[in-house]
Amino acid sequence: GRIPGGGVGGSDGYVVASETCALDLCKAEYVREVEPGELIVIDQNTVNSGAFTSLRLPQKFGVSQCIFEYVYFARPDSLIFGDFVTKVRREHGRQLAREHPVPKVGPDSPPVVVVPVPDSAAHATMGYVEECLRMGLSCIQDLGFFRNPYVGRSFIAPSQENRDIKVRCKFNPMRHVCEGQIIVMIDDSIVRGTTAKQLIRLVMAAGAKEVHFRVASPPVTDPCFYGMDFPTKEELFANVHGGNKSAMAKWLGVESIGYLSPEGLVESTVRSSPNSGNHGYCRACFTGIYPVPVTSQAAQVLYEE
């Protein structure tokens, strides 16, 4: 009941996918999501009648949807838990702006330039800038990086050396955007922090006057035991610095850092996705509270691997 089961649809047959964007590619009609703990049986009778056979596993701990799907994992053009990912991420950005807006500048100063870490922070950045402007703050949105589309996700690379190489190959800063400007960089999350630090160095090397960092999710403090490849607790950026925001900012090389609060994450998710409020959310990676109890043996296996 944590990872979305995707959609079921089709005219001449049926397609099941982990995300609805795959249904769009093959022009399948979206019917509905596979519910948590549900098994869908598709056979010739289904093709003839259009009726599914649905089997459900008993639930001992209820349903907790993975909120990190909205933060990072899912594609923005997918429909999960009843709403489009892009809509929810935009609301995360608005809430982040309410909690940690852009720094104020004088009337004669150029506006603060807000840049997303492409591509997963793009939609949160839109919401962030919209809300900052609504609050009367001076800022503009621009693209601070060119992203190489042929390099994959860096935080799941197997070693730090591989991750560093991926970041250098993946991002190139836009000097004409950064030079002489106050930059607010928006990212969806920080796991180890090494990617963020390299990106900040790139922006400073491109001539930025100062850099502030904003994160559209809470600090990641605990590993995931439900199928996501997260580092151990000791490797996570927030834990390395003991949750001290000043120490985090100093290590990253920024003037300030601001995270979306755990309460703000849930409130903005429910506000933008009312259909998803029927179930709870798994926030274990942010809170250390696991919906399904984790045994010491499971934790040991994770650390050994």
PDB file of C-alpha atoms in Angstrom:
ATOM      1  CA  GLY A   1       0.000   0.000   0.000  1.00  0.00           C
ATOM      2  CA  ARG A   2       2.924   2.370  -0.468  1.00  0.00           C
ATOM      3  CA  ILE A   3       3.982   2.396  -4.094  1.00  0.00           C
ATOM      4  CA  PRO A   4       1.329   3.284  -6.706  1.00  0.00           C
ATOM      5  CA  GLY A   5       0.076   0.319  -8.650  1.00  0.00           C
ATOM      6  CA  GLY A   6      -0.444   2.326 -11.816  1.00  0.00           C
ATOM      7  CA  GLY A   7      -3.424   2.328 -14.130  1.00  0.00           C
ATOM      8  CA  VAL A   8      -5.418  -0.312 -15.912  1.00  0.00           C
ATOM      9  CA  GLY A   9      -6.828   0.465 -19.333  1.00  0.00           C
ATOM     10  CA  GLY A  10      -7.153  -0.376 -23.001  1.00  0.00           C
ATOM     11  CA  SER A  11      -9.715  -0.889 -25.761  1.00  0.00           C
ATOM     12  CA  ASP A  12      -8.735  -4.130 -27.527  1.00  0.00           C
ATOM     13  CA  GLY A  13      -6.883  -5.399 -24.490  1.00  0.00           C
ATOM     14  CA  TYR A  14      -5.577  -4.204 -21.145  1.00  0.00           C
ATOM     15  CA  VAL A  15      -2.391  -2.499 -20.046  1.00  0.00           C
ATOM     16  CA  VAL A  16      -1.051  -2.308 -16.499  1.00  0.00           C
ATOM     17  CA  ALA A  17       1.750   0.123 -15.711  1.00  0.00           C
ATOM     18  CA  SER A  18       3.461   1.588 -12.669  1.00  0.00           C
ATOM     19  CA  GLU A  19       2.641   5.137 -13.857  1.00  0.00           C
ATOM     20  CA  THR A  20      -0.134   6.538 -16.054  1.00  0.00           C
ATOM     21  CA  CYS A  21       2.322   8.319 -18.364  1.00  0.00           C
ATOM     22  CA  ALA A  22       3.062   4.881 -19.846  1.00  0.00           C
ATOM     23  CA  LEU A  23      -0.617   4.533 -20.731  1.00  0.00           C
ATOM     24  CA  ASP A  24      -0.462   7.871 -22.553  1.00  0.00           C
ATOM     25  CA  LEU A  25       2.437   6.657 -24.688  1.00  0.00           C
ATOM     26  CA  CYS A  26       0.581   3.581 -25.912  1.00  0.00           C
ATOM     27  CA  LYS A  27      -2.752   5.462 -26.210  1.00  0.00           C
ATOM     28  CA  ALA A  28      -4.461   3.296 -23.628  1.00  0.00           C
ATOM     29  CA  GLU A  29      -7.520   4.664 -21.859  1.00  0.00           C
ATOM     30  CA  TYR A  30      -7.028   5.221 -18.147  1.00  0.00           C
ATOM     31  CA  VAL A  31      -9.624   3.300 -16.145  1.00  0.00           C
ATOM     32  CA  ARG A  32      -8.477   3.427 -12.531  1.00  0.00           C
ATOM     33  CA  GLU A  33      -5.597   2.777 -10.174  1.00  0.00           C
ATOM     34  CA  VAL A  34      -4.812  -0.609  -8.748  1.00  0.00           C
ATOM     35  CA  GLU A  35      -5.680  -0.152  -5.085  1.00  0.00           C
ATOM     36  CA  PRO A  36      -3.165  -0.858  -2.312  1.00  0.00           C
ATOM     37  CA  GLY A  37      -3.166  -4.573  -1.503  1.00  0.00           C
ATOM     38  CA  GLU A  38      -5.268  -5.371  -4.572  1.00  0.00           C
ATOM     39  CA  LEU A  39      -4.591  -8.038  -7.203  1.00  0.00           C
ATOM     40  CA  ILE A  40      -6.238  -7.571 -10.602  1.00  0.00           C
ATOM     41  CA  VAL A  41      -6.963 -10.685 -12.659  1.00  0.00           C
ATOM     42  CA  ILE A  42      -7.123 -10.070 -16.406  1.00  0.00           C
ATOM     43  CA  ASP A  43      -8.191 -13.029 -18.511  1.00  0.00           C
ATOM     44  CA  GLN A  44     -10.283 -13.737 -21.593  1.00  0.00           C
ATOM     45  CA  ASN A  45     -13.466 -13.182 -19.597  1.00  0.00           C
ATOM     46  CA  THR A  46     -12.197  -9.696 -18.746  1.00  0.00           C
ATOM     47  CA  VAL A  47     -11.547  -8.938 -22.417  1.00  0.00           C
ATOM     48  CA  ASN A  48     -15.031 -10.173 -23.380  1.00  0.00           C
ATOM     49  CA  SER A  49     -17.008  -8.551 -20.578  1.00  0.00           C
ATOM     50  CA  GLY A  50     -14.859  -5.599 -19.499  1.00  0.00           C
ATOM     51  CA  ALA A  51     -15.141  -6.700 -15.865  1.00  0.00           C
ATOM     52  CA  PHE A  52     -12.092  -7.299 -13.694  1.00  0.00           C
ATOM     53  CA  THR A  53     -11.694  -9.947 -11.079  1.00  0.00           C
ATOM     54  CA  SER A  54     -10.320  -8.214  -8.003  1.00  0.00           C
ATOM     55  CA  LEU A  55      -8.607  -9.983  -5.114  1.00  0.00           C
ATOM     56  CA  ARG A  56      -7.617  -8.117  -1.975  1.00  0.00           C
ATOM     57  CA  LEU A  57      -5.033  -8.964   0.631  1.00  0.00           C
ATOM     58  CA  PRO A  58      -6.000  -8.472   4.283  1.00  0.00           C
ATOM     59  CA  GLN A  59      -4.717  -5.230   5.799  1.00  0.00           C
ATOM     60  CA  LYS A  60      -3.137  -5.284   9.221  1.00  0.00           C
ATOM     61  CA  PHE A  61      -1.637  -1.789   9.339  1.00  0.00           C
ATOM     62  CA  GLY A  62      -3.965   0.194   7.089  1.00  0.00           C
ATOM     63  CA  VAL A  63      -2.867   2.079   3.974  1.00  0.00           C
ATOM     64  CA  SER A  64       0.007   4.561   3.874  1.00  0.00           C
ATOM     65  CA  GLN A  65       0.741   6.032   0.455  1.00  0.00           C
ATOM     66  CA  CYS A  66       4.388   6.912  -0.278  1.00  0.00           C
ATOM     67  CA  ILE A  67       4.520  10.705  -0.137  1.00  0.00           C
ATOM     68  CA  PHE A  68       8.010  10.657  -1.724  1.00  0.00           C
ATOM     69  CA  GLU A  69       6.285   9.684  -4.978  1.00  0.00           C
ATOM     70  CA  TYR A  70       4.889  13.218  -5.069  1.00  0.00           C
ATOM     71  CA  VAL A  71       8.197  14.736  -3.984  1.00  0.00           C
ATOM     72  CA  TYR A  72      10.556  13.036  -6.443  1.00  0.00           C
ATOM     73  CA  PHE A  73       9.972   9.541  -7.772  1.00  0.00           C
ATOM     74  CA  ALA A  74       6.889   9.895  -9.991  1.00  0.00           C
ATOM     75  CA  ARG A  75       6.933  11.644 -13.346  1.00  0.00           C
ATOM     76  CA  PRO A  76       5.127  15.017 -13.222  1.00  0.00           C
ATOM     77  CA  ASP A  77       2.761  14.022 -16.040  1.00  0.00           C
ATOM     78  CA  SER A  78       1.541  10.959 -14.152  1.00  0.00           C
ATOM     79  CA  LEU A  79      -1.666  10.604 -12.170  1.00  0.00           C
ATOM     80  CA  ILE A  80      -1.073   8.971  -8.798  1.00  0.00           C
ATOM     81  CA  PHE A  81      -3.240   8.686  -5.698  1.00  0.00           C
ATOM     82  CA  GLY A  82      -6.013  10.497  -7.563  1.00  0.00           C
ATOM     83  CA  ASP A  83      -4.252  13.644  -8.829  1.00  0.00           C
ATOM     84  CA  PHE A  84      -1.542  14.807 -11.189  1.00  0.00           C
ATOM     85  CA  VAL A  85       1.940  14.984  -9.713  1.00  0.00           C
ATOM     86  CA  THR A  86       2.667  18.409 -11.210  1.00  0.00           C
ATOM     87  CA  LYS A  87      -0.348  19.917  -9.425  1.00  0.00           C
ATOM     88  CA  VAL A  88       0.825  18.635  -6.047  1.00  0.00           C
ATOM     89  CA  ARG A  89       4.460  19.666  -6.529  1.00  0.00           C
ATOM     90  CA  ARG A  90       3.364  23.201  -7.413  1.00  0.00           C
ATOM     91  CA  GLU A  91       1.467  23.406  -4.127  1.00  0.00           C
ATOM     92  CA  HIS A  92       4.557  22.123  -2.290  1.00  0.00           C
ATOM     93  CA  GLY A  93       6.405  25.084  -3.782  1.00  0.00           C
ATOM     94  CA  ARG A  94       3.743  27.549  -2.662  1.00  0.00           C
ATOM     95  CA  GLN A  95       3.894  26.217   0.877  1.00  0.00           C
ATOM     96  CA  LEU A  96       7.696  26.372   0.848  1.00  0.00           C
ATOM     97  CA  ALA A  97       7.484  30.052  -0.146  1.00  0.00           C
ATOM     98  CA  ARG A  98       5.192  30.758   2.815  1.00  0.00           C
ATOM     99  CA  GLU A  99       7.661  29.112   5.180  1.00  0.00           C
ATOM    100  CA  HIS A 100      10.951  30.208   3.566  1.00  0.00           C
ATOM    101  CA  PRO A 101      10.474  33.006   1.000  1.00  0.00           C
ATOM    102  CA  VAL A 102      13.159  34.642  -1.107  1.00  0.00           C
ATOM    103  CA  PRO A 103      15.342  37.186   0.732  1.00  0.00           C
ATOM    104  CA  LYS A 104      14.124  40.775   0.571  1.00  0.00           C
ATOM    105  CA  VAL A 105      16.039  43.165  -1.678  1.00  0.00           C
ATOM    106  CA  GLY A 106      15.980  46.945  -1.938  1.00  0.00           C
ATOM    107  CA  PRO A 107      13.841  48.818  -4.480  1.00  0.00           C
ATOM    108  CA  ASP A 108      16.908  49.667  -6.565  1.00  0.00           C
ATOM    109  CA  SER A 109      18.281  46.116  -6.538  1.00  0.00           C
ATOM    110  CA  PRO A 110      17.623  43.575  -9.260  1.00  0.00           C
ATOM    111  CA  PRO A 111      15.060  40.881  -8.410  1.00  0.00           C
ATOM    112  CA  VAL A 112      16.186  37.649  -6.815  1.00  0.00           C
ATOM    113  CA  VAL A 113      16.626  34.921  -9.437  1.00  0.00           C
ATOM    114  CA  VAL A 114      14.946  31.637  -8.528  1.00  0.00           C
ATOM    115  CA  VAL A 115      16.308  28.607 -10.369  1.00  0.00           C
ATOM    116  CA  PRO A 116      15.165  24.986 -10.162  1.00  0.00           C
ATOM    117  CA  VAL A 117      17.442  22.002 -10.012  1.00  0.00           C
ATOM    118  CA  PRO A 118      16.202  20.372 -13.216  1.00  0.00           C
ATOM    119  CA  ASP A 119      14.022  18.621 -13.793  1.00  0.00           C
ATOM    120  CA  SER A 120      12.281  17.307 -10.692  1.00  0.00           C
ATOM    121  CA  ALA A 121      12.151  20.710  -8.938  1.00  0.00           C
ATOM    122  CA  ALA A 122      10.714  22.611 -11.913  1.00  0.00           C
ATOM    123  CA  HIS A 123       7.070  22.474 -10.842  1.00  0.00           C
ATOM    124  CA  ALA A 124       7.759  23.257  -7.179  1.00  0.00           C
ATOM    125  CA  THR A 125       9.749  26.279  -8.368  1.00  0.00           C
ATOM    126  CA  MET A 126       6.765  27.571 -10.361  1.00  0.00           C
ATOM    127  CA  GLY A 127       4.588  27.451  -7.260  1.00  0.00           C
ATOM    128  CA  TYR A 128       7.335  28.993  -5.130  1.00  0.00           C
ATOM    129  CA  VAL A 129       7.748  32.010  -7.419  1.00  0.00           C
ATOM    130  CA  GLU A 130       3.978  32.454  -7.806  1.00  0.00           C
ATOM    131  CA  GLU A 131       3.547  32.634  -4.030  1.00  0.00           C
ATOM    132  CA  CYS A 132       6.559  34.918  -3.468  1.00  0.00           C
ATOM    133  CA  LEU A 133       5.186  37.359  -6.054  1.00  0.00           C
ATOM    134  CA  ARG A 134       1.745  37.173  -4.432  1.00  0.00           C
ATOM    135  CA  MET A 135       3.399  38.131  -1.127  1.00  0.00           C
ATOM    136  CA  GLY A 136       4.937  41.187  -2.810  1.00  0.00           C
ATOM    137  CA  LEU A 137       8.531  39.938  -2.943  1.00  0.00           C
ATOM    138  CA  SER A 138      10.822  40.827  -5.823  1.00  0.00           C
ATOM    139  CA  CYS A 139      11.887  37.729  -7.761  1.00  0.00           C
ATOM    140  CA  ILE A 140      11.912  36.130 -11.181  1.00  0.00           C
ATOM    141  CA  GLN A 141      12.210  32.549 -12.339  1.00  0.00           C
ATOM    142  CA  ASP A 142      14.919  31.504 -14.776  1.00  0.00           C
ATOM    143  CA  LEU A 143      16.795  28.419 -15.907  1.00  0.00           C
ATOM    144  CA  GLY A 144      20.143  28.353 -14.145  1.00  0.00           C
ATOM    145  CA  PHE A 145      21.331  25.055 -15.603  1.00  0.00           C
ATOM    146  CA  PHE A 146      21.375  23.187 -18.855  1.00  0.00           C
ATOM    147  CA  ARG A 147      20.555  19.591 -18.069  1.00  0.00           C
ATOM    148  CA  ASN A 148      22.081  16.862 -20.198  1.00  0.00           C
ATOM    149  CA  PRO A 149      19.108  14.561 -20.978  1.00  0.00           C
ATOM    150  CA  TYR A 150      21.320  11.514 -21.487  1.00  0.00           C
ATOM    151  CA  VAL A 151      22.530  11.175 -17.886  1.00  0.00           C
ATOM    152  CA  GLY A 152      20.380   9.333 -15.312  1.00  0.00           C
ATOM    153  CA  ARG A 153      19.563  10.064 -11.691  1.00  0.00           C
ATOM    154  CA  SER A 154      22.698  10.683  -9.664  1.00  0.00           C
ATOM    155  CA  PHE A 155      21.669   9.938  -6.055  1.00  0.00           C
ATOM    156  CA  ILE A 156      21.191   6.220  -6.795  1.00  0.00           C
ATOM    157  CA  ALA A 157      24.609   5.803  -8.464  1.00  0.00           C
ATOM    158  CA  PRO A 158      26.603   3.096  -6.643  1.00  0.00           C
ATOM    159  CA  SER A 159      29.609   5.143  -5.497  1.00  0.00           C
ATOM    160  CA  GLN A 160      30.451   8.744  -4.645  1.00  0.00           C
ATOM    161  CA  GLU A 161      32.922   8.941  -7.516  1.00  0.00           C
ATOM    162  CA  ASN A 162      30.249   7.814  -9.979  1.00  0.00           C
ATOM    163  CA  ARG A 163      27.781  10.314  -8.515  1.00  0.00           C
ATOM    164  CA  ASP A 164      30.295  13.176  -8.837  1.00  0.00           C
ATOM    165  CA  ILE A 165      31.004  12.350 -12.473  1.00  0.00           C
ATOM    166  CA  LYS A 166      27.289  12.118 -13.226  1.00  0.00           C
ATOM    167  CA  VAL A 167      26.647  15.563 -11.738  1.00  0.00           C
ATOM    168  CA  ARG A 168      29.450  17.182 -13.755  1.00  0.00           C
ATOM    169  CA  CYS A 169      28.200  15.571 -16.938  1.00  0.00           C
ATOM    170  CA  LYS A 170      24.545  16.248 -16.174  1.00  0.00           C
ATOM    171  CA  PHE A 171      24.493  19.985 -15.310  1.00  0.00           C
ATOM    172  CA  ASN A 172      26.109  23.056 -16.843  1.00  0.00           C
ATOM    173  CA  PRO A 173      25.372  26.476 -15.273  1.00  0.00           C
ATOM    174  CA  MET A 174      24.051  29.381 -17.361  1.00  0.00           C
ATOM    175  CA  ARG A 175      26.559  32.163 -16.665  1.00  0.00           C
ATOM    176  CA  HIS A 176      24.355  34.931 -18.102  1.00  0.00           C
ATOM    177  CA  VAL A 177      21.613  33.964 -15.645  1.00  0.00           C
ATOM    178  CA  CYS A 178      23.811  33.628 -12.537  1.00  0.00           C
ATOM    179  CA  GLU A 179      26.488  36.295 -12.876  1.00  0.00           C
ATOM    180  CA  GLY A 180      26.148  39.074 -10.309  1.00  0.00           C
ATOM    181  CA  GLN A 181      22.766  37.836  -9.084  1.00  0.00           C
ATOM    182  CA  ILE A 182      21.291  36.702  -5.789  1.00  0.00           C
ATOM    183  CA  ILE A 183      20.245  33.145  -6.548  1.00  0.00           C
ATOM    184  CA  VAL A 184      17.657  31.040  -4.746  1.00  0.00           C
ATOM    185  CA  MET A 185      18.077  27.429  -5.820  1.00  0.00           C
ATOM    186  CA  ILE A 186      15.111  25.092  -5.400  1.00  0.00           C
ATOM    187  CA  ASP A 187      15.499  21.324  -5.102  1.00  0.00           C
ATOM    188  CA  ASP A 188      12.889  18.653  -4.422  1.00  0.00           C
ATOM    189  CA  SER A 189      14.934  16.961  -1.679  1.00  0.00           C
ATOM    190  CA  ILE A 190      18.422  16.451  -0.270  1.00  0.00           C
ATOM    191  CA  VAL A 191      19.577  12.895   0.380  1.00  0.00           C
ATOM    192  CA  ARG A 192      23.363  12.890   0.783  1.00  0.00           C
ATOM    193  CA  GLY A 193      23.899  16.552  -0.081  1.00  0.00           C
ATOM    194  CA  THR A 194      26.843  15.947  -2.392  1.00  0.00           C
ATOM    195  CA  THR A 195      24.894  16.775  -5.569  1.00  0.00           C
ATOM    196  CA  ALA A 196      23.538  19.985  -4.044  1.00  0.00           C
ATOM    197  CA  LYS A 197      27.026  21.064  -2.970  1.00  0.00           C
ATOM    198  CA  GLN A 198      28.435  20.548  -6.460  1.00  0.00           C
ATOM    199  CA  LEU A 199      25.587  22.479  -8.068  1.00  0.00           C
ATOM    200  CA  ILE A 200      26.094  25.385  -5.674  1.00  0.00           C
ATOM    201  CA  ARG A 201      29.804  25.438  -6.523  1.00  0.00           C
ATOM    202  CA  LEU A 202      28.919  25.551 -10.223  1.00  0.00           C
ATOM    203  CA  VAL A 203      26.569  28.500  -9.700  1.00  0.00           C
ATOM    204  CA  MET A 204      29.147  30.389  -7.632  1.00  0.00           C
ATOM    205  CA  ALA A 205      31.807  29.683 -10.257  1.00  0.00           C
ATOM    206  CA  ALA A 206      29.399  31.161 -12.829  1.00  0.00           C
ATOM    207  CA  GLY A 207      29.533  34.465 -10.913  1.00  0.00           C
ATOM    208  CA  ALA A 208      26.563  34.400  -8.554  1.00  0.00           C
ATOM    209  CA  LYS A 209      26.662  37.123  -5.904  1.00  0.00           C
ATOM    210  CA  GLU A 210      25.179  34.811  -3.246  1.00  0.00           C
ATOM    211  CA  VAL A 211      23.188  31.586  -3.158  1.00  0.00           C
ATOM    212  CA  HIS A 212      20.296  30.525  -0.936  1.00  0.00           C
ATOM    213  CA  PHE A 213      18.986  26.963  -0.957  1.00  0.00           C
ATOM    214  CA  ARG A 214      15.353  25.911  -0.581  1.00  0.00           C
ATOM    215  CA  VAL A 215      14.064  22.329  -0.410  1.00  0.00           C
ATOM    216  CA  ALA A 216      10.468  21.387  -1.280  1.00  0.00           C
ATOM    217  CA  SER A 217      10.380  18.563   1.287  1.00  0.00           C
ATOM    218  CA  PRO A 218      11.526  18.022   4.900  1.00  0.00           C
ATOM    219  CA  PRO A 219      15.019  16.770   5.815  1.00  0.00           C
ATOM    220  CA  VAL A 220      15.493  13.094   4.927  1.00  0.00           C
ATOM    221  CA  THR A 221      16.469  11.503   8.234  1.00  0.00           C
ATOM    222  CA  ASP A 222      15.723   7.778   7.915  1.00  0.00           C
ATOM    223  CA  PRO A 223      16.187   5.004   5.334  1.00  0.00           C
ATOM    224  CA  CYS A 224      13.328   3.390   3.439  1.00  0.00           C
ATOM    225  CA  PHE A 225      12.609  -0.291   4.121  1.00  0.00           C
ATOM    226  CA  TYR A 226       9.813  -0.550   1.568  1.00  0.00           C
ATOM    227  CA  GLY A 227      11.749  -0.865  -1.667  1.00  0.00           C
ATOM    228  CA  MET A 228      13.536   2.462  -2.239  1.00  0.00           C
ATOM    229  CA  ASP A 229      17.318   2.566  -2.486  1.00  0.00           C
ATOM    230  CA  PHE A 230      18.154   5.085   0.253  1.00  0.00           C
ATOM    231  CA  PRO A 231      21.500   5.388   2.069  1.00  0.00           C
ATOM    232  CA  THR A 232      21.960   4.297   5.663  1.00  0.00           C
ATOM    233  CA  LYS A 233      20.867   6.668   8.433  1.00  0.00           C
ATOM    234  CA  GLU A 234      24.460   7.736   9.114  1.00  0.00           C
ATOM    235  CA  GLU A 235      25.026   8.798   5.468  1.00  0.00           C
ATOM    236  CA  LEU A 236      22.003  11.094   5.217  1.00  0.00           C
ATOM    237  CA  PHE A 237      22.840  14.784   4.941  1.00  0.00           C
ATOM    238  CA  ALA A 238      20.539  15.991   7.718  1.00  0.00           C
ATOM    239  CA  ASN A 239      21.935  13.433  10.182  1.00  0.00           C
ATOM    240  CA  VAL A 240      25.567  14.138   9.317  1.00  0.00           C
ATOM    241  CA  HIS A 241      24.996  17.712  10.524  1.00  0.00           C
ATOM    242  CA  GLY A 242      22.732  16.786  13.420  1.00  0.00           C
ATOM    243  CA  GLY A 243      19.811  18.692  11.927  1.00  0.00           C
ATOM    244  CA  ASN A 244      21.657  21.995  12.450  1.00  0.00           C
ATOM    245  CA  LYS A 245      20.579  24.341   9.628  1.00  0.00           C
ATOM    246  CA  SER A 246      23.555  26.684  10.085  1.00  0.00           C
ATOM    247  CA  ALA A 247      25.985  23.761   9.797  1.00  0.00           C
ATOM    248  CA  MET A 248      24.162  22.503   6.709  1.00  0.00           C
ATOM    249  CA  ALA A 249      24.320  25.921   5.050  1.00  0.00           C
ATOM    250  CA  LYS A 250      28.002  26.325   5.859  1.00  0.00           C
ATOM    251  CA  TRP A 251      28.882  22.890   4.437  1.00  0.00           C
ATOM    252  CA  LEU A 252      26.892  23.559   1.268  1.00  0.00           C
ATOM    253  CA  GLY A 253      28.405  27.022   0.892  1.00  0.00           C
ATOM    254  CA  VAL A 254      25.125  29.005   0.908  1.00  0.00           C
ATOM    255  CA  GLU A 255      23.822  32.012   2.805  1.00  0.00           C
ATOM    256  CA  SER A 256      20.758  30.176   4.066  1.00  0.00           C
ATOM    257  CA  ILE A 257      18.838  26.917   3.751  1.00  0.00           C
ATOM    258  CA  GLY A 258      15.127  26.323   4.198  1.00  0.00           C
ATOM    259  CA  TYR A 259      13.186  23.052   4.188  1.00  0.00           C
ATOM    260  CA  LEU A 260       9.463  22.510   3.782  1.00  0.00           C
ATOM    261  CA  SER A 261       8.187  21.360   7.165  1.00  0.00           C
ATOM    262  CA  PRO A 262       6.721  17.850   7.622  1.00  0.00           C
ATOM    263  CA  GLU A 263       3.360  19.432   8.492  1.00  0.00           C
ATOM    264  CA  GLY A 264       3.556  21.728   5.477  1.00  0.00           C
ATOM    265  CA  LEU A 265       4.316  18.808   3.181  1.00  0.00           C
ATOM    266  CA  VAL A 266       1.232  16.881   4.261  1.00  0.00           C
ATOM    267  CA  GLU A 267      -1.046  19.931   4.378  1.00  0.00           C
ATOM    268  CA  SER A 268      -0.053  21.110   0.897  1.00  0.00           C
ATOM    269  CA  THR A 269      -0.398  17.570  -0.493  1.00  0.00           C
ATOM    270  CA  VAL A 270      -3.908  17.139   0.893  1.00  0.00           C
ATOM    271  CA  ARG A 271      -4.851  20.670  -0.140  1.00  0.00           C
ATOM    272  CA  SER A 272      -3.872  20.061  -3.762  1.00  0.00           C
ATOM    273  CA  SER A 273      -4.982  16.414  -3.883  1.00  0.00           C
ATOM    274  CA  PRO A 274      -8.242  16.055  -1.918  1.00  0.00           C
ATOM    275  CA  ASN A 275      -8.862  12.626  -3.466  1.00  0.00           C
ATOM    276  CA  SER A 276      -5.730  11.319  -1.773  1.00  0.00           C
ATOM    277  CA  GLY A 277      -6.990  12.128   1.700  1.00  0.00           C
ATOM    278  CA  ASN A 278      -8.849   8.810   1.904  1.00  0.00           C
ATOM    279  CA  HIS A 279      -5.630   7.133   3.029  1.00  0.00           C
ATOM    280  CA  GLY A 280      -2.677   8.157   5.153  1.00  0.00           C
ATOM    281  CA  TYR A 281       0.849   8.847   3.922  1.00  0.00           C
ATOM    282  CA  CYS A 282       4.087   7.083   4.644  1.00  0.00           C
ATOM    283  CA  ARG A 283       6.567   9.755   5.772  1.00  0.00           C
ATOM    284  CA  ALA A 284       9.050   7.400   7.400  1.00  0.00           C
ATOM    285  CA  CYS A 285      12.038   8.834   5.511  1.00  0.00           C
ATOM    286  CA  PHE A 286      11.241  12.241   7.065  1.00  0.00           C
ATOM    287  CA  THR A 287      10.009  11.206  10.505  1.00  0.00           C
ATOM    288  CA  GLY A 288      11.403   7.744  11.313  1.00  0.00           C
ATOM    289  CA  ILE A 289       7.850   6.561  12.028  1.00  0.00           C
ATOM    290  CA  TYR A 290       7.257   3.418   9.953  1.00  0.00           C
ATOM    291  CA  PRO A 291       3.624   2.453   9.197  1.00  0.00           C
ATOM    292  CA  VAL A 292       4.645  -1.212   9.186  1.00  0.00           C
ATOM    293  CA  PRO A 293       7.039  -2.017  12.052  1.00  0.00           C
ATOM    294  CA  VAL A 294      10.628  -2.646  10.964  1.00  0.00           C
ATOM    295  CA  THR A 295      12.457  -5.451  12.745  1.00  0.00           C
ATOM    296  CA  SER A 296      16.054  -5.174  13.846  1.00  0.00           C
ATOM    297  CA  GLN A 297      16.886  -8.016  11.435  1.00  0.00           C
ATOM    298  CA  ALA A 298      15.534  -6.011   8.481  1.00  0.00           C
ATOM    299  CA  ALA A 299      17.570  -3.003   9.531  1.00  0.00           C
ATOM    300  CA  GLN A 300      20.694  -5.142   9.804  1.00  0.00           C
ATOM    301  CA  VAL A 301      20.178  -6.538   6.292  1.00  0.00           C
ATOM    302  CA  LEU A 302      19.901  -3.013   4.923  1.00  0.00           C
ATOM    303  CA  TYR A 303      23.125  -1.894   6.588  1.00  0.00           C
ATOM    304  CA  GLU A 304      24.992  -5.015   5.433  1.00  0.00           C
ATOM    305  CA  GLU A 305      23.915  -4.476   1.850  1.00  0.00           C
TER     306      GLU A 305
END
